[in-house]
Every structure is written in C-alpha cells, then in structure tokens.
Amino acid sequence: IPALAEAVTKDIKFRLPDNLKRGAADTYFSGKILAKLARIITIATELRELASSSPSKISKTYSDVDMESYKLSVKAANEEGLPTEEAIHKAVKELKEGVQIWVNGMGEAPYVYDSSWGGFVNCGCEYRGNGALGFCNNAFPDCPALHSVNEDFGNGKYSFIGF
C-alpha cells in the first residue's frame, strides 16, 4: 500500500493536455488517457475508503476477506499520505471535461452520426502544429476519418487497424 499510495498521490495531479480538452486529438489515444485518469481516480477513492472502512462493512462486500490482512491494509492506508478529497474532486472535474468535449458536439473533431450504419464515429482531425498547441485543420463535414480507414485507427469505418 505505501508504494501505491505514493504513486496515486502523484498521479492524481495529472492534467489532460489542452488539445484533448478541446477535442483536437484522436479518440484512440485520448480514450487511453481518459481511461488512465479514471483508473487513478478509482484507486485513490478506494484507498481512502479502505482507510476509513470497518470490518463489518468490508465483510459484507468481500466474503473471502482475511481479517488479519484486512486490518494490516487499513493500518497501512491510514499511515500513508493519501490523495485529498479536493485532489480527487479536481481529477474528476478534469475527467468530465475530457469526456464531455467528445459527447457534447463541441470538440474540434466531433463525433458525428453515420446514417448509413447507424453509429457514432469521430470526424477525425488533420492535426497541425506541435503537441498540445496544435489544432484541427478541418471541420465537419470535412471528416477525414469517414473517408480513410487509416485515419484515427479506422474508427470512421468501424474498424481497428492493429499494429
């Protein structure tokens, strides 16, 4: 628990790159970054819950818990500097912003409805510039992901091009 607490206390401060917050990034790698942040939040929350839990509560959740190991885990969680509620709240806010840009239609590379197959796909982004300061050089209806299986890992063609 000490190593996990140390890592999650550092990782909970992660902030999404500006281009991801604007929806100017491919959905494949953006999704991986958003999933990473969600896992960090989950681990931080579970560690805080462990530190404040009780044996009766935990035995209802986990039927196979070894009480001695559980008590040692609670003790270890209480002795570590866990992420604060404020840090977790900031991370949740960051995650919400990162997800909402894709679903509210405001992303530089928005999701669009494909009437031929009846699904949502990302428009794609012809990215110009370096890193987080770049931008999408196209806008709907000019959607490169709908025309090329090589764009955005084939999401516009309901495909995935693995490596």
PDB file of C-alpha atoms in Angstrom:
ATOM      1  CA  ILE A   1       0.000   0.000   0.000  1.00  0.00           C
ATOM      2  CA  PRO A   2       2.789   2.533   0.680  1.00  0.00           C
ATOM      3  CA  ALA A   3       4.114   2.395  -2.901  1.00  0.00           C
ATOM      4  CA  LEU A   4       0.588   2.504  -4.340  1.00  0.00           C
ATOM      5  CA  ALA A   5      -0.374   5.465  -2.138  1.00  0.00           C
ATOM      6  CA  GLU A   6       2.786   7.334  -3.131  1.00  0.00           C
ATOM      7  CA  ALA A   7       2.165   6.754  -6.846  1.00  0.00           C
ATOM      8  CA  VAL A   8      -1.536   7.630  -6.799  1.00  0.00           C
ATOM      9  CA  THR A   9      -0.890  10.785  -4.758  1.00  0.00           C
ATOM     10  CA  LYS A  10       1.441  11.917  -7.524  1.00  0.00           C
ATOM     11  CA  ASP A  11      -0.709  10.669 -10.418  1.00  0.00           C
ATOM     12  CA  ILE A  12      -3.961  12.242  -9.176  1.00  0.00           C
ATOM     13  CA  LYS A  13      -2.433  15.624 -10.098  1.00  0.00           C
ATOM     14  CA  PHE A  14      -2.283  14.636 -13.783  1.00  0.00           C
ATOM     15  CA  ARG A  15      -3.880  17.222 -16.072  1.00  0.00           C
ATOM     16  CA  LEU A  16      -5.154  16.494 -19.546  1.00  0.00           C
ATOM     17  CA  PRO A  17      -3.312  18.104 -22.469  1.00  0.00           C
ATOM     18  CA  ASP A  18      -5.016  21.191 -23.895  1.00  0.00           C
ATOM     19  CA  ASN A  19      -5.641  19.594 -27.287  1.00  0.00           C
ATOM     20  CA  LEU A  20      -7.502  16.703 -25.652  1.00  0.00           C
ATOM     21  CA  LYS A  21      -9.672  19.155 -23.683  1.00  0.00           C
ATOM     22  CA  ARG A  22     -10.575  20.832 -26.980  1.00  0.00           C
ATOM     23  CA  GLY A  23     -11.364  17.535 -28.683  1.00  0.00           C
ATOM     24  CA  ALA A  24      -8.482  18.082 -31.119  1.00  0.00           C
ATOM     25  CA  ALA A  25      -6.913  14.678 -30.679  1.00  0.00           C
ATOM     26  CA  ASP A  26      -7.596  11.207 -31.979  1.00  0.00           C
ATOM     27  CA  THR A  27     -10.102   9.244 -29.957  1.00  0.00           C
ATOM     28  CA  TYR A  28      -7.871   6.179 -29.663  1.00  0.00           C
ATOM     29  CA  PHE A  29      -5.061   7.721 -27.624  1.00  0.00           C
ATOM     30  CA  SER A  30      -7.405  10.234 -25.973  1.00  0.00           C
ATOM     31  CA  GLY A  31      -9.512   7.324 -24.762  1.00  0.00           C
ATOM     32  CA  LYS A  32      -6.442   5.678 -23.282  1.00  0.00           C
ATOM     33  CA  ILE A  33      -5.523   8.886 -21.435  1.00  0.00           C
ATOM     34  CA  LEU A  34      -9.082   9.325 -20.135  1.00  0.00           C
ATOM     35  CA  ALA A  35      -9.178   5.681 -19.004  1.00  0.00           C
ATOM     36  CA  LYS A  36      -5.857   6.153 -17.189  1.00  0.00           C
ATOM     37  CA  LEU A  37      -7.222   9.162 -15.311  1.00  0.00           C
ATOM     38  CA  ALA A  38     -10.402   7.246 -14.432  1.00  0.00           C
ATOM     39  CA  ARG A  39      -8.326   4.379 -13.007  1.00  0.00           C
ATOM     40  CA  ILE A  40      -6.239   6.802 -10.942  1.00  0.00           C
ATOM     41  CA  ILE A  41      -9.430   8.327  -9.510  1.00  0.00           C
ATOM     42  CA  THR A  42     -10.840   4.867  -8.728  1.00  0.00           C
ATOM     43  CA  ILE A  43      -7.669   3.717  -6.970  1.00  0.00           C
ATOM     44  CA  ALA A  44      -7.420   6.940  -4.940  1.00  0.00           C
ATOM     45  CA  THR A  45     -11.077   6.676  -3.916  1.00  0.00           C
ATOM     46  CA  GLU A  46     -10.751   3.010  -2.951  1.00  0.00           C
ATOM     47  CA  LEU A  47      -7.644   3.688  -0.867  1.00  0.00           C
ATOM     48  CA  ARG A  48      -9.476   6.450   1.007  1.00  0.00           C
ATOM     49  CA  GLU A  49     -12.450   4.136   1.531  1.00  0.00           C
ATOM     50  CA  LEU A  50     -10.136   1.401   2.800  1.00  0.00           C
ATOM     51  CA  ALA A  51      -8.536   3.797   5.288  1.00  0.00           C
ATOM     52  CA  SER A  52     -11.941   4.666   6.748  1.00  0.00           C
ATOM     53  CA  SER A  53     -13.612   1.245   6.496  1.00  0.00           C
ATOM     54  CA  SER A  54     -14.704  -1.129   9.200  1.00  0.00           C
ATOM     55  CA  PRO A  55     -14.524  -4.946   9.392  1.00  0.00           C
ATOM     56  CA  SER A  56     -18.304  -5.353   9.395  1.00  0.00           C
ATOM     57  CA  LYS A  57     -18.652  -3.211   6.299  1.00  0.00           C
ATOM     58  CA  ILE A  58     -15.864  -4.957   4.395  1.00  0.00           C
ATOM     59  CA  SER A  59     -17.078  -8.482   5.191  1.00  0.00           C
ATOM     60  CA  LYS A  60     -20.421  -7.660   3.553  1.00  0.00           C
ATOM     61  CA  THR A  61     -18.620  -6.560   0.388  1.00  0.00           C
ATOM     62  CA  TYR A  62     -15.953  -9.262   0.235  1.00  0.00           C
ATOM     63  CA  SER A  63     -16.900 -12.684   1.558  1.00  0.00           C
ATOM     64  CA  ASP A  64     -13.375 -14.079   1.255  1.00  0.00           C
ATOM     65  CA  VAL A  65     -11.509 -11.369   3.147  1.00  0.00           C
ATOM     66  CA  ASP A  66      -8.848 -12.454   5.615  1.00  0.00           C
ATOM     67  CA  MET A  67      -9.430 -10.206   8.654  1.00  0.00           C
ATOM     68  CA  GLU A  68      -5.767 -10.059   9.635  1.00  0.00           C
ATOM     69  CA  SER A  69      -4.726  -8.946   6.137  1.00  0.00           C
ATOM     70  CA  TYR A  70      -7.613  -6.501   6.088  1.00  0.00           C
ATOM     71  CA  LYS A  71      -6.560  -4.915   9.391  1.00  0.00           C
ATOM     72  CA  LEU A  72      -2.972  -4.594   8.158  1.00  0.00           C
ATOM     73  CA  SER A  73      -4.214  -2.970   4.945  1.00  0.00           C
ATOM     74  CA  VAL A  74      -6.378  -0.468   6.824  1.00  0.00           C
ATOM     75  CA  LYS A  75      -3.463   0.354   9.118  1.00  0.00           C
ATOM     76  CA  ALA A  76      -1.134   0.853   6.148  1.00  0.00           C
ATOM     77  CA  ALA A  77      -3.691   3.021   4.311  1.00  0.00           C
ATOM     78  CA  ASN A  78      -4.107   5.189   7.417  1.00  0.00           C
ATOM     79  CA  GLU A  79      -0.367   5.651   7.787  1.00  0.00           C
ATOM     80  CA  GLU A  80       0.123   6.885   4.238  1.00  0.00           C
ATOM     81  CA  GLY A  81      -0.489  10.335   2.797  1.00  0.00           C
ATOM     82  CA  LEU A  82      -3.434   9.567   0.546  1.00  0.00           C
ATOM     83  CA  PRO A  83      -4.822  11.998  -2.055  1.00  0.00           C
ATOM     84  CA  THR A  84      -7.181  14.566  -0.552  1.00  0.00           C
ATOM     85  CA  GLU A  85     -10.874  14.779  -1.419  1.00  0.00           C
ATOM     86  CA  GLU A  86     -10.049  18.089  -3.124  1.00  0.00           C
ATOM     87  CA  ALA A  87      -7.401  16.435  -5.321  1.00  0.00           C
ATOM     88  CA  ILE A  88      -9.850  13.675  -6.268  1.00  0.00           C
ATOM     89  CA  HIS A  89     -12.562  16.260  -6.999  1.00  0.00           C
ATOM     90  CA  LYS A  90     -10.179  18.179  -9.315  1.00  0.00           C
ATOM     91  CA  ALA A  91      -9.305  14.959 -11.137  1.00  0.00           C
ATOM     92  CA  VAL A  92     -12.998  14.071 -11.576  1.00  0.00           C
ATOM     93  CA  LYS A  93     -13.654  17.556 -12.962  1.00  0.00           C
ATOM     94  CA  GLU A  94     -10.750  17.102 -15.376  1.00  0.00           C
ATOM     95  CA  LEU A  95     -12.102  13.712 -16.478  1.00  0.00           C
ATOM     96  CA  LYS A  96     -15.612  15.104 -17.025  1.00  0.00           C
ATOM     97  CA  GLU A  97     -14.252  17.909 -19.194  1.00  0.00           C
ATOM     98  CA  GLY A  98     -12.243  15.415 -21.219  1.00  0.00           C
ATOM     99  CA  VAL A  99     -15.254  13.178 -21.859  1.00  0.00           C
ATOM    100  CA  GLN A 100     -17.862  15.906 -22.350  1.00  0.00           C
ATOM    101  CA  ILE A 101     -16.000  17.554 -25.217  1.00  0.00           C
ATOM    102  CA  TRP A 102     -16.492  14.378 -27.245  1.00  0.00           C
ATOM    103  CA  VAL A 103     -20.188  13.917 -26.459  1.00  0.00           C
ATOM    104  CA  ASN A 104     -21.454  17.499 -26.460  1.00  0.00           C
ATOM    105  CA  GLY A 105     -20.516  18.138 -30.100  1.00  0.00           C
ATOM    106  CA  MET A 106     -18.101  20.938 -29.237  1.00  0.00           C
ATOM    107  CA  GLY A 107     -14.856  19.110 -29.995  1.00  0.00           C
ATOM    108  CA  GLU A 108     -12.658  20.319 -32.826  1.00  0.00           C
ATOM    109  CA  ALA A 109     -13.011  16.778 -34.186  1.00  0.00           C
ATOM    110  CA  PRO A 110     -16.591  15.994 -33.123  1.00  0.00           C
ATOM    111  CA  TYR A 111     -18.437  12.727 -33.123  1.00  0.00           C
ATOM    112  CA  VAL A 112     -20.916  12.535 -35.975  1.00  0.00           C
ATOM    113  CA  TYR A 113     -23.838  10.240 -36.682  1.00  0.00           C
ATOM    114  CA  ASP A 114     -23.287   7.870 -39.581  1.00  0.00           C
ATOM    115  CA  SER A 115     -26.736   7.301 -41.052  1.00  0.00           C
ATOM    116  CA  SER A 116     -25.577   4.503 -43.376  1.00  0.00           C
ATOM    117  CA  TRP A 117     -24.591   2.202 -40.490  1.00  0.00           C
ATOM    118  CA  GLY A 118     -26.402   3.920 -37.627  1.00  0.00           C
ATOM    119  CA  GLY A 119     -23.472   4.639 -35.347  1.00  0.00           C
ATOM    120  CA  PHE A 120     -21.374   7.447 -33.938  1.00  0.00           C
ATOM    121  CA  VAL A 121     -17.866   7.887 -35.268  1.00  0.00           C
ATOM    122  CA  ASN A 122     -15.281  10.574 -34.804  1.00  0.00           C
ATOM    123  CA  CYS A 123     -14.918  13.072 -37.650  1.00  0.00           C
ATOM    124  CA  GLY A 124     -11.137  12.874 -37.478  1.00  0.00           C
ATOM    125  CA  CYS A 125      -8.607  15.630 -37.203  1.00  0.00           C
ATOM    126  CA  GLU A 126      -5.984  16.781 -39.679  1.00  0.00           C
ATOM    127  CA  TYR A 127      -3.762  17.973 -36.868  1.00  0.00           C
ATOM    128  CA  ARG A 128      -1.443  20.920 -37.490  1.00  0.00           C
ATOM    129  CA  GLY A 129       1.140  22.215 -35.065  1.00  0.00           C
ATOM    130  CA  ASN A 130       3.123  20.667 -32.280  1.00  0.00           C
ATOM    131  CA  GLY A 131       1.831  18.923 -29.197  1.00  0.00           C
ATOM    132  CA  ALA A 132      -0.958  20.446 -27.152  1.00  0.00           C
ATOM    133  CA  LEU A 133      -0.736  23.742 -29.062  1.00  0.00           C
ATOM    134  CA  GLY A 134      -1.780  22.209 -32.373  1.00  0.00           C
ATOM    135  CA  PHE A 135      -5.250  22.393 -33.881  1.00  0.00           C
ATOM    136  CA  CYS A 136      -7.563  20.565 -36.271  1.00  0.00           C
ATOM    137  CA  ASN A 137      -7.175  21.940 -39.774  1.00  0.00           C
ATOM    138  CA  ASN A 138     -10.587  20.613 -40.815  1.00  0.00           C
ATOM    139  CA  ALA A 139     -14.183  20.814 -39.636  1.00  0.00           C
ATOM    140  CA  PHE A 140     -17.401  18.908 -40.224  1.00  0.00           C
ATOM    141  CA  PRO A 141     -18.452  17.949 -42.889  1.00  0.00           C
ATOM    142  CA  ASP A 142     -14.797  17.608 -43.979  1.00  0.00           C
ATOM    143  CA  CYS A 143     -14.181  14.467 -41.936  1.00  0.00           C
ATOM    144  CA  PRO A 144     -11.026  12.567 -42.840  1.00  0.00           C
ATOM    145  CA  ALA A 145     -11.962   9.601 -40.636  1.00  0.00           C
ATOM    146  CA  LEU A 146     -15.060   8.985 -42.746  1.00  0.00           C
ATOM    147  CA  HIS A 147     -13.015   8.702 -45.935  1.00  0.00           C
ATOM    148  CA  SER A 148      -9.862   6.887 -44.883  1.00  0.00           C
ATOM    149  CA  VAL A 149      -9.512   3.651 -42.958  1.00  0.00           C
ATOM    150  CA  ASN A 150      -6.028   4.857 -41.988  1.00  0.00           C
ATOM    151  CA  GLU A 151      -7.326   7.933 -40.142  1.00  0.00           C
ATOM    152  CA  ASP A 152      -7.912   7.667 -36.395  1.00  0.00           C
ATOM    153  CA  PHE A 153      -7.217   3.916 -36.447  1.00  0.00           C
ATOM    154  CA  GLY A 154     -10.151   3.236 -38.767  1.00  0.00           C
ATOM    155  CA  ASN A 155     -12.903   4.398 -36.405  1.00  0.00           C
ATOM    156  CA  GLY A 156     -14.852   6.048 -39.253  1.00  0.00           C
ATOM    157  CA  LYS A 157     -15.057   2.663 -40.974  1.00  0.00           C
ATOM    158  CA  TYR A 158     -15.924   0.762 -37.761  1.00  0.00           C
ATOM    159  CA  SER A 159     -12.539  -0.837 -37.960  1.00  0.00           C
ATOM    160  CA  PHE A 160      -9.378  -1.061 -35.955  1.00  0.00           C
ATOM    161  CA  ILE A 161      -6.010  -1.243 -37.553  1.00  0.00           C
ATOM    162  CA  GLY A 162      -3.790  -3.027 -35.078  1.00  0.00           C
ATOM    163  CA  PHE A 163      -0.044  -2.959 -35.148  1.00  0.00           C
TER     164      PHE A 163
END
